[in-house]
Short mmCIF file of C-alpha atoms and ligand atoms in Angstrom, two decimals:
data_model
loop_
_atom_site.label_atom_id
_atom_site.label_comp_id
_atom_site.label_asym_id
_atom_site.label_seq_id
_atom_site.Cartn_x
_atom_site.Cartn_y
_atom_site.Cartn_z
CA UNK A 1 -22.70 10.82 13.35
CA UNK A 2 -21.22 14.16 12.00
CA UNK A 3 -21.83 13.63 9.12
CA UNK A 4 -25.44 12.08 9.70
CA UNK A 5 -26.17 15.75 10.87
CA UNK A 6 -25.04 17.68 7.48
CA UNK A 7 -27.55 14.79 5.40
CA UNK A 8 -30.18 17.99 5.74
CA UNK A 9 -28.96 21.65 5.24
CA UNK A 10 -25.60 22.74 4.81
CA UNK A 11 -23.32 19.84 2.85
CA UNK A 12 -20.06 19.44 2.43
CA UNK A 13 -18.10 20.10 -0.93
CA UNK A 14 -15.35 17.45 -0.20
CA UNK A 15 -15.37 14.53 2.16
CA UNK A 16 -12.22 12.70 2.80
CA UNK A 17 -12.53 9.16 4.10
CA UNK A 18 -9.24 7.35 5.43
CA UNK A 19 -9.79 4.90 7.64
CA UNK A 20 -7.84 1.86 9.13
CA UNK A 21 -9.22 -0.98 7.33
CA UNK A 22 -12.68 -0.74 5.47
CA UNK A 23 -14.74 2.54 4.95
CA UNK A 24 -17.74 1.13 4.27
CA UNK A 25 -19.60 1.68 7.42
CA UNK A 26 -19.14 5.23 7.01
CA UNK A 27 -20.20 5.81 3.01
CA UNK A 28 -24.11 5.68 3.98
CA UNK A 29 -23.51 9.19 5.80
CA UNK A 30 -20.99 10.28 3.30
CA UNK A 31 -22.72 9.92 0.34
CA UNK A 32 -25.99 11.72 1.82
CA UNK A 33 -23.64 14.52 3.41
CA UNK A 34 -22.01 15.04 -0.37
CA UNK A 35 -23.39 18.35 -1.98
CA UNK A 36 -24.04 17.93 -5.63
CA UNK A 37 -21.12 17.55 -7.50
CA UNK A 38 -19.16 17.44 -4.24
CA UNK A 39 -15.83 15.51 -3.95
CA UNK A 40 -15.39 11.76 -2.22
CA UNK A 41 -11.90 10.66 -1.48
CA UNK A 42 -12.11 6.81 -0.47
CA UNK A 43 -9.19 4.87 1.19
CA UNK A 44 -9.24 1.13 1.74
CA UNK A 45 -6.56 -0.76 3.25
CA UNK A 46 -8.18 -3.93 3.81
CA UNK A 47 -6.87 -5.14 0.56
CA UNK A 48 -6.71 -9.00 1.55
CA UNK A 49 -10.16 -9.03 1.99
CA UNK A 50 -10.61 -6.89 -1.85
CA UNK A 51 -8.25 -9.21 -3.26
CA UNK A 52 -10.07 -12.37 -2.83
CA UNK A 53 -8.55 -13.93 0.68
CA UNK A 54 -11.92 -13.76 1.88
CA UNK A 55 -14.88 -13.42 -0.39
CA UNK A 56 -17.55 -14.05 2.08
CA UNK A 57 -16.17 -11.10 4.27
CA UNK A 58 -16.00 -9.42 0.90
CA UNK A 59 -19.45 -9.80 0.44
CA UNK A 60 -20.52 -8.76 4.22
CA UNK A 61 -18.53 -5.60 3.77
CA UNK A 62 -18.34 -4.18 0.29
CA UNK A 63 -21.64 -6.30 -0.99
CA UNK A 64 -19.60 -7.86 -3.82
CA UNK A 65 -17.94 -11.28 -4.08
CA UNK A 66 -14.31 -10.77 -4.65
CA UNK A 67 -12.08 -13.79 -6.55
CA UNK A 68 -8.53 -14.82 -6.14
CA UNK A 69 -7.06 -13.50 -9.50
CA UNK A 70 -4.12 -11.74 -10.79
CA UNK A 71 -6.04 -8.71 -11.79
CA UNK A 72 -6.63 -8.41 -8.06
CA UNK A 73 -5.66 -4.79 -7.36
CA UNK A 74 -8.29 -3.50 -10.03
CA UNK A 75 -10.56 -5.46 -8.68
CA UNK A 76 -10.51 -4.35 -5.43
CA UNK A 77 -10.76 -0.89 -6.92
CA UNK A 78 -13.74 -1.52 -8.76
CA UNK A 79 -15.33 -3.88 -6.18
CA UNK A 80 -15.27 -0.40 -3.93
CA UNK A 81 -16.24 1.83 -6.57
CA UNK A 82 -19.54 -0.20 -7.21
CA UNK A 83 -19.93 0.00 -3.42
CA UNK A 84 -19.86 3.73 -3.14
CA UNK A 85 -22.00 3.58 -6.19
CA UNK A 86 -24.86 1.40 -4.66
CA UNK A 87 -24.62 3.46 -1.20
CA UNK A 88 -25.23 6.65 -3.49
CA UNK A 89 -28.02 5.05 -5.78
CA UNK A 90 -30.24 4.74 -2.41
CA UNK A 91 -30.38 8.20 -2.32
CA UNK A 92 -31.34 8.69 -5.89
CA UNK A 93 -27.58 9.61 -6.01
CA UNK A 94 -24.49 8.34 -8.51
CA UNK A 95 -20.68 8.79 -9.14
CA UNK A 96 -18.44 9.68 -11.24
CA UNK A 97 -15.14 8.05 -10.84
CA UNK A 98 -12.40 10.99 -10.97
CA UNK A 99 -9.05 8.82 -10.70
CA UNK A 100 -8.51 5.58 -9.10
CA UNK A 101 -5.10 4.76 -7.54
CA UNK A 102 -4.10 1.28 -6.31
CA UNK A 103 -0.48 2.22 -4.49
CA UNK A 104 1.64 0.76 -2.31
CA UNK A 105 -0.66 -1.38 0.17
CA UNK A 106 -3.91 0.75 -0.37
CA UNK A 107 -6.49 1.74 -2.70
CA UNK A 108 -7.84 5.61 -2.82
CA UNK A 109 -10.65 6.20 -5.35
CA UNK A 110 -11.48 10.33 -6.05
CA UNK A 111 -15.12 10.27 -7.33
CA UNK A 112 -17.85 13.26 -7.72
CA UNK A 113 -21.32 12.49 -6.46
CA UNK A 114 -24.17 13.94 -8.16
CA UNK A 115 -28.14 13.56 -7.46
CA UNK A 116 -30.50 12.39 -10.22
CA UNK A 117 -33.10 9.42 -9.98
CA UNK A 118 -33.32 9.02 -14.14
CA UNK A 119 -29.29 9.19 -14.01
CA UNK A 120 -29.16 6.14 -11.79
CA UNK A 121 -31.31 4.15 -13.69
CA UNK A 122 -27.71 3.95 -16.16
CA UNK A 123 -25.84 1.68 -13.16
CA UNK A 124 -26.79 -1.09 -14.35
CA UNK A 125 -25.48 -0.78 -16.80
CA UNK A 126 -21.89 0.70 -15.31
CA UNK A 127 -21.77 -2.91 -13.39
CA UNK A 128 -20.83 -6.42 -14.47
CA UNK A 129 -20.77 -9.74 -12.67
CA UNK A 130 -17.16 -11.85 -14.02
CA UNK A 131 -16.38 -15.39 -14.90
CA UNK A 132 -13.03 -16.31 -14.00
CA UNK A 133 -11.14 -19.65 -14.73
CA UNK A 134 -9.31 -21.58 -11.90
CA UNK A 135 -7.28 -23.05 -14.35
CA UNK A 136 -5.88 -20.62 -16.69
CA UNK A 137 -6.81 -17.00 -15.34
CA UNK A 138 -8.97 -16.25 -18.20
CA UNK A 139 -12.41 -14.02 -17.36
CA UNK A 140 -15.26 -12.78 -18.48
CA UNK A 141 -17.38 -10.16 -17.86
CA UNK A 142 -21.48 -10.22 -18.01
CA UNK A 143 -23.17 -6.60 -17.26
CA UNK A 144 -25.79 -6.74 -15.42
CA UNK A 145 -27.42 -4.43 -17.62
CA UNK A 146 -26.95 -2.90 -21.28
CA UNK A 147 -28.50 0.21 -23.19
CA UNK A 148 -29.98 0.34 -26.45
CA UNK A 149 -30.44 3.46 -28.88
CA UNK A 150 -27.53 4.95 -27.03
CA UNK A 151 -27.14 7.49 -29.89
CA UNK A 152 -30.57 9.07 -28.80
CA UNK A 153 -30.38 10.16 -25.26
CA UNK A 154 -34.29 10.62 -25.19
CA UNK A 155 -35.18 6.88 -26.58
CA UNK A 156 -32.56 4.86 -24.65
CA UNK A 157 -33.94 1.52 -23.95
CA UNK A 158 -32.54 -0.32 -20.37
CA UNK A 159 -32.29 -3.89 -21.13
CA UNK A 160 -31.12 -7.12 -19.35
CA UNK A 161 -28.59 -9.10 -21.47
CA UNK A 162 -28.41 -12.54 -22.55
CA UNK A 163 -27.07 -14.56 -19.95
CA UNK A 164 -24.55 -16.30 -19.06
CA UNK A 165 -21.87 -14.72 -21.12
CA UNK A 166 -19.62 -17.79 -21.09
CA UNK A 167 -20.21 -21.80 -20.65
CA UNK A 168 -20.11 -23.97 -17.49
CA UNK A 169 -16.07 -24.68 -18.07
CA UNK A 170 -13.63 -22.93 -19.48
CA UNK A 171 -13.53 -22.71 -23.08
CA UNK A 172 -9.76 -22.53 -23.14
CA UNK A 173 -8.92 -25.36 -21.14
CA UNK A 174 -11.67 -26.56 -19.19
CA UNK A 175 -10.88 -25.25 -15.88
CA UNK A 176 -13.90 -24.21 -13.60
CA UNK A 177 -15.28 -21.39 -13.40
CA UNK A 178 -16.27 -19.12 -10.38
CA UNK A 179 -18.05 -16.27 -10.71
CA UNK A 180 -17.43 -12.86 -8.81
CA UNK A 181 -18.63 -8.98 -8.07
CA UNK A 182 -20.73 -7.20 -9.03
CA UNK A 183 -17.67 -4.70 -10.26
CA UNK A 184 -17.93 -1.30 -11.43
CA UNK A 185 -16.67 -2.10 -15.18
CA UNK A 186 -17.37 1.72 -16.39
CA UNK A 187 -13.79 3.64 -16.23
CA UNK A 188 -12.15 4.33 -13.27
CA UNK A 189 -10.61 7.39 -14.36
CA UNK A 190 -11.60 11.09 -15.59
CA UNK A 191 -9.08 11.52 -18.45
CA UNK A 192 -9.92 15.06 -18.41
CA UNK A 193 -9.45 15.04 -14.79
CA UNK A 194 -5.76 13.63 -14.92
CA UNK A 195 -4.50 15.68 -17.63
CA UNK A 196 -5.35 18.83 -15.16
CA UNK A 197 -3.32 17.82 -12.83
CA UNK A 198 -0.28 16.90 -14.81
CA UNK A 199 -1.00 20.49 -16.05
CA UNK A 200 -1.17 21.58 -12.07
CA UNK A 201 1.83 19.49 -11.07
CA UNK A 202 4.91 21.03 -9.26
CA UNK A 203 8.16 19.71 -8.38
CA UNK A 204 7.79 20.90 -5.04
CA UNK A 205 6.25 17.77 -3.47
CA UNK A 206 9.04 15.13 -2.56
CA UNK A 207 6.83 12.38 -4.63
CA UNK A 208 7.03 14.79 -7.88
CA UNK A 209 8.05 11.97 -9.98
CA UNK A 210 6.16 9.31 -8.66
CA UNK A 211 3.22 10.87 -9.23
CA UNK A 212 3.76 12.00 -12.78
CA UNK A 213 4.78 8.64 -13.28
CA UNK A 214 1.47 6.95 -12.38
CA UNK A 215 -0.61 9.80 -14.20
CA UNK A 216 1.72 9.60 -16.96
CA UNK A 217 0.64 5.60 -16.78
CA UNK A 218 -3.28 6.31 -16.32
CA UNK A 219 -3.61 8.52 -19.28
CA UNK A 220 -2.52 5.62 -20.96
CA UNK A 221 -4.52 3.07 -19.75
CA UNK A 222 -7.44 1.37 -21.80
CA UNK A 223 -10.16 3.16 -19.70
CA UNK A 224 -12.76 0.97 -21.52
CA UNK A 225 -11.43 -2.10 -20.90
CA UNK A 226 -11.75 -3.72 -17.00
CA UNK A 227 -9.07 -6.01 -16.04
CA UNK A 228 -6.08 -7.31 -17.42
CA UNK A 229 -3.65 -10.13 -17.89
CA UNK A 230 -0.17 -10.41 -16.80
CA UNK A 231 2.71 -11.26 -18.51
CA UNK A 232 4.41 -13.87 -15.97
CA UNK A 233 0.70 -15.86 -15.38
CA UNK A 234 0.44 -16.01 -19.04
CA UNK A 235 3.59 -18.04 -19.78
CA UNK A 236 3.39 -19.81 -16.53
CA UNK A 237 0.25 -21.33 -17.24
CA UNK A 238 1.86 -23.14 -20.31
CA UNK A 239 5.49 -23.60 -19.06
CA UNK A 240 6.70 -21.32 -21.83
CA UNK A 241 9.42 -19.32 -21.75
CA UNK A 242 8.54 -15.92 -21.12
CA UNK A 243 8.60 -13.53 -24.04
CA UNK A 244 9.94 -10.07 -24.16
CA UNK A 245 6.43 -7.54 -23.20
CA UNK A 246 7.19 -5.57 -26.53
CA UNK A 247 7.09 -8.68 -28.20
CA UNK A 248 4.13 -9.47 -26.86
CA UNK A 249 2.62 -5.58 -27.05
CA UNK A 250 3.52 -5.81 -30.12
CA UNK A 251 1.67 -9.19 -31.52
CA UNK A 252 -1.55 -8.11 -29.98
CA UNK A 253 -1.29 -4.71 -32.28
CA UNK A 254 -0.11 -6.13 -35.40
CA UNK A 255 -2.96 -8.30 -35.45
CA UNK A 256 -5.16 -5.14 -34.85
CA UNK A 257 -6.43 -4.63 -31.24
CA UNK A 258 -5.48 -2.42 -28.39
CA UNK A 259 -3.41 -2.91 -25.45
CA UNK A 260 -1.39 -1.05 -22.54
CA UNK A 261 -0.09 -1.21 -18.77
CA UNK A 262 -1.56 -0.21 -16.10
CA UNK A 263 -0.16 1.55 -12.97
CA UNK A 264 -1.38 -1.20 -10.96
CA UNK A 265 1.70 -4.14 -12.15
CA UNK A 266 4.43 -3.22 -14.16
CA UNK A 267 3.89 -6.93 -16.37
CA UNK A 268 -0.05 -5.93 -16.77
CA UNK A 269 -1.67 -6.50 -20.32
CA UNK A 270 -4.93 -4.82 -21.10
CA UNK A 271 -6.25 -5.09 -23.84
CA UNK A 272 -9.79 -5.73 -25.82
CA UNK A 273 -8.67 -8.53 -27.88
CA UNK A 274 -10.71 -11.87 -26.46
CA UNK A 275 -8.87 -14.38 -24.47
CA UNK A 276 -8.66 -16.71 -27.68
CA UNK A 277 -6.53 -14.27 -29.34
CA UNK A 278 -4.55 -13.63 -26.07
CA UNK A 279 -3.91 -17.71 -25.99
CA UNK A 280 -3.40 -18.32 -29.49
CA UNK A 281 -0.32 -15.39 -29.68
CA UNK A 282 0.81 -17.55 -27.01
CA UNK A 283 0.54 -20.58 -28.66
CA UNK A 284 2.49 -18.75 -31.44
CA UNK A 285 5.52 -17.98 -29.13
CA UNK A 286 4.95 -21.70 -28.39
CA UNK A 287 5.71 -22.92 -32.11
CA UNK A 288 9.29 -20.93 -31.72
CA UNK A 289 10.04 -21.63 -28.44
CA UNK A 290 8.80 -25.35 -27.62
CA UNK A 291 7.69 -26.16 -23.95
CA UNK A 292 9.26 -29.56 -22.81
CA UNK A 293 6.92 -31.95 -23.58
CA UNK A 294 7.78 -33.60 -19.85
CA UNK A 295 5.46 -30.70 -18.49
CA UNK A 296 2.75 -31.39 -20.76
CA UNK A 297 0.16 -33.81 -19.33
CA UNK A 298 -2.34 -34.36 -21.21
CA UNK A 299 -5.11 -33.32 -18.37
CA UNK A 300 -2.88 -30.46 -17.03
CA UNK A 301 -4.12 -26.82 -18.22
CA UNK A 302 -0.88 -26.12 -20.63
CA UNK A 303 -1.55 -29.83 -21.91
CA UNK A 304 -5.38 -28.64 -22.72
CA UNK A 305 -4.91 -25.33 -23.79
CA UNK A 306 -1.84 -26.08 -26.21
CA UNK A 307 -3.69 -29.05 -27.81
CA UNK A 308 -5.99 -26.45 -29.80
CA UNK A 309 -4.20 -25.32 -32.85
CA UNK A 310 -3.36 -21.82 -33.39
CA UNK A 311 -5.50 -20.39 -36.48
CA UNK A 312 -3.32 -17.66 -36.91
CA UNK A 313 0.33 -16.84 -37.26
CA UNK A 314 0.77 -13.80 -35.14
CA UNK A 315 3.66 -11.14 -35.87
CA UNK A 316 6.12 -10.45 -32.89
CA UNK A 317 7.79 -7.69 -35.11
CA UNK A 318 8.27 -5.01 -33.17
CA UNK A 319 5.04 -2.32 -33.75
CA UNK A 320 5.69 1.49 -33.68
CA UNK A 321 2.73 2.10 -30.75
CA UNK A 322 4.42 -0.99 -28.54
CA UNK A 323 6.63 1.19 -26.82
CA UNK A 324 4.38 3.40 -24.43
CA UNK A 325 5.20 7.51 -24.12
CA UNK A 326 5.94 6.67 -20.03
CA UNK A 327 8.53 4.22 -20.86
CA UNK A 328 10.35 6.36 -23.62
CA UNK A 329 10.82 9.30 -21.24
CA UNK A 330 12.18 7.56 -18.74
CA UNK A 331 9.21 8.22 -16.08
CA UNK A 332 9.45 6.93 -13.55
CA UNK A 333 6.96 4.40 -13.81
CA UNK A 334 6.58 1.39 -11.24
CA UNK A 335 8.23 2.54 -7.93
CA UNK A 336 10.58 -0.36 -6.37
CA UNK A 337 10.08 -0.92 -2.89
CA UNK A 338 12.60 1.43 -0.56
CA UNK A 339 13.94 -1.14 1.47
CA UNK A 340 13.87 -4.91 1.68
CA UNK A 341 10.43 -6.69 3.08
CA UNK A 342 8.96 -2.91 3.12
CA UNK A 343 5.33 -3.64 3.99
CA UNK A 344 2.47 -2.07 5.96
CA UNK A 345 3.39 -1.39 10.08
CA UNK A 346 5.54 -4.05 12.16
CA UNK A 347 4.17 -6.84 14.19
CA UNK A 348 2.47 -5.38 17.58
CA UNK A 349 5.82 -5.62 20.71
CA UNK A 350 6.02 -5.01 24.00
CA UNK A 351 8.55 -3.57 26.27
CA UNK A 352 9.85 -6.22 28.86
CA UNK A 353 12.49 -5.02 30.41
CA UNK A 354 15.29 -3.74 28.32
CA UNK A 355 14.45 -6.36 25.52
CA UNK A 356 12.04 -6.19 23.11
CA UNK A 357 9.98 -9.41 22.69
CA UNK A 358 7.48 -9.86 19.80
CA UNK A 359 4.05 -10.54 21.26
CA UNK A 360 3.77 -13.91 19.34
CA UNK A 361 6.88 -15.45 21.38
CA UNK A 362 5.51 -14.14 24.80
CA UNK A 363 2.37 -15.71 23.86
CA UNK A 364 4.08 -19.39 23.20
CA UNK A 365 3.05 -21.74 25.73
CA UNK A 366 1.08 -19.35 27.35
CA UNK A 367 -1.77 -22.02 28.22
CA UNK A 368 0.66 -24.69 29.08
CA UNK A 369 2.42 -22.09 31.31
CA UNK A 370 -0.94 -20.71 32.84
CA UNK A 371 -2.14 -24.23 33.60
CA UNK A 372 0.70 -25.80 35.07
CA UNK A 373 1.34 -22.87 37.65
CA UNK A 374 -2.37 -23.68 38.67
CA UNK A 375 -1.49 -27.08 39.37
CA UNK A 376 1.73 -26.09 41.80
CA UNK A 377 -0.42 -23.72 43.06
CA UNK A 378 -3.49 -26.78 43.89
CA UNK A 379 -1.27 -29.36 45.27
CA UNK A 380 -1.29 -29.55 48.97
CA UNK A 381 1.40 -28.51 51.01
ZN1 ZN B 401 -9.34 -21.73 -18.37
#
């Protein structure tokens, strides 16, 4: 309601939203309250709702389908990134993402918010729909809209694309496919942004190298590339062995694409080569180090997806960009947790007596308990 009251006169340069579990009932006002160019900080804790536990609460809340995948924690970033972004288009309004952090058991998004009705016509084009495979992880994204004459500000042409951007089943191994979002699949970070405040860092705050760590991490990132693989699903999926990440790092550069970490899992692979190439440097490491043919069915995903032949022999000799500028300082890159089962708040107690009793183990047999004392208490005397 406070903020309903500053949509009309005097706005606010910075609005910080942190709330317990999902913000956003509270982005219509925010994003109307917002002067232009103003800052939006975003919190969202509800991350097993983001990351696919629940994609028709998903949907209610964030107006986006989310999927069960391994790229979850950038998709929950970018699931509530296109939210703020479709709050903000209502009021011929749009973003720009500033840095995105996934951390700990929360994401925080920093984004400006700037008016413009012929600016917001480009969202479409900032937002994709994705395919994702049940079996074998793989995705694909389909933008919901694309530009044309881009090098011509004046004559850029808003077009729908071809659809869909991938078949019925898997290509890879014929696993279904569900499809998810909309995402925001424009970058989630300001590069320009993050390098100021590496500039602007002190060693004052106790997190000093934690932070420089994940901006370190960011400025690395492939910020035109959404989503990623991981190392561990990868090999998992075909039984393999899992191969060393600069090997792998490596094989996807020799054979002439792009690829980093992100700060979100410390065994992320993004890159821009397709999935075929991602599976067939896998099928590679496959040809040195043979998976037990006891594991391979021939309906099973690893049976399906090693069946194809590889068409090219990939290089896993060690390439000079493999190693990442983070990892040769010694940053400190992926914090480990402080303490054993560290995790968000303790299950709700209460004091009886001196002894503390968790609130499930009261509860047991509560109904039992409740009906047979009305029994004693309805049989005659
Ligand atoms: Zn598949």
């Amino acid at each position: 309601m406070f903020m309903y009251k500053h949509r009309q006169g005097q706005k606010f340069d910075a609005i910080d939203l942190d709330p317990y579990g999902c913000p956003s009932i509270f982005l219509d006002s925010a994003v109307q309250a917002i002067t232009d160019g103003g800052l939006l900080l975003v919190t969202a804790t509800d991350m097993a709702v983001l990351a696919g536990n629940s994609p028709e609460t998903c949907y209610a809340k964030y107006g986006s389908i989310s999927l069960r995948i391994k790229c979850c924690h950038e998709m929950a970033i970018r699931i509530l990134l296109q939210c703020i972004e479709a709050h903000a288009n209502r009021y011929s309004r749009y973003i720009v993402p500033l840095l995105s952090i996934s951390a700990d058991f929360y994401i925080r998004v920093f984004v400006r918010v700037y008016s413009g009705a012929q600016k917001c016509k480009f969202s479409t084009s900032k937002l994709s729909n994705v395919y994702h495979c049940t079996g074998c992880d793989s995705f694909v994204l389909q933008p919901l809209g694309i530009l044309r004459n881009q090098e011509n500000f004046k004559n850029i042409k808003f077009c729908l694309p071809a659809a869909p951007a991938t078949s019925q089943k898997c290509e890879h191994c014929g696993g279904t496919q569900h499809m998810g979002g909309p995402l925001w699949s424009a970058p989630l970070h300001s590069i320009d942004f993050v390098q100021r405040l590496q500039e602007n860092l002190t060693n004052e705050l106790g997190t000093f190298r934690r932070i420089g760590g994940i901006l370190q991490l960011i400025t690395e990132e492939l910020s035109d590339v959404p989503l990623y693989y991981t190392l561990e699903k990868l090999s998992g999926t075909i039984h393999v062995e899992t191969p060393p990440m600069l090997s792998v790092r490596s094989a996807i550069l020799n054979a002439g694409y792009r690829v980093s970490y992100t700060h979100m899992n410390k065994t992320s692979i993004k890159t821009d080569a397709p999935a075929n190439v991602v599976w067939d440097i896998m099928r590679s490491w496959v040809e040195d180090h043979p998976v037990s043919t006891k594991r391979l069915i021939n309906d099973s995903v690893a049976g399906k997806i090693l069946a194809i032949k590889s068409t090219t022999k990939y290089s896993f000799n060690l390439h000079p960009l493999a190693n990442p500028e983070s990892k040769k300082f010694g940053m400190l890159r992926f914090q480990a947790n402080p303490q054993p089962h560290w995790g968000p708040g303790t299950r709700s107690t209460v004091m009886v007596g001196e002894a503390k009793i968790s609130k499930s183990k009261r509860n047991q047999g509560k109904r039992k308990r409740e009906h047979s004392e009305e029994l004693q208490t309805n049989e005659p005397c």
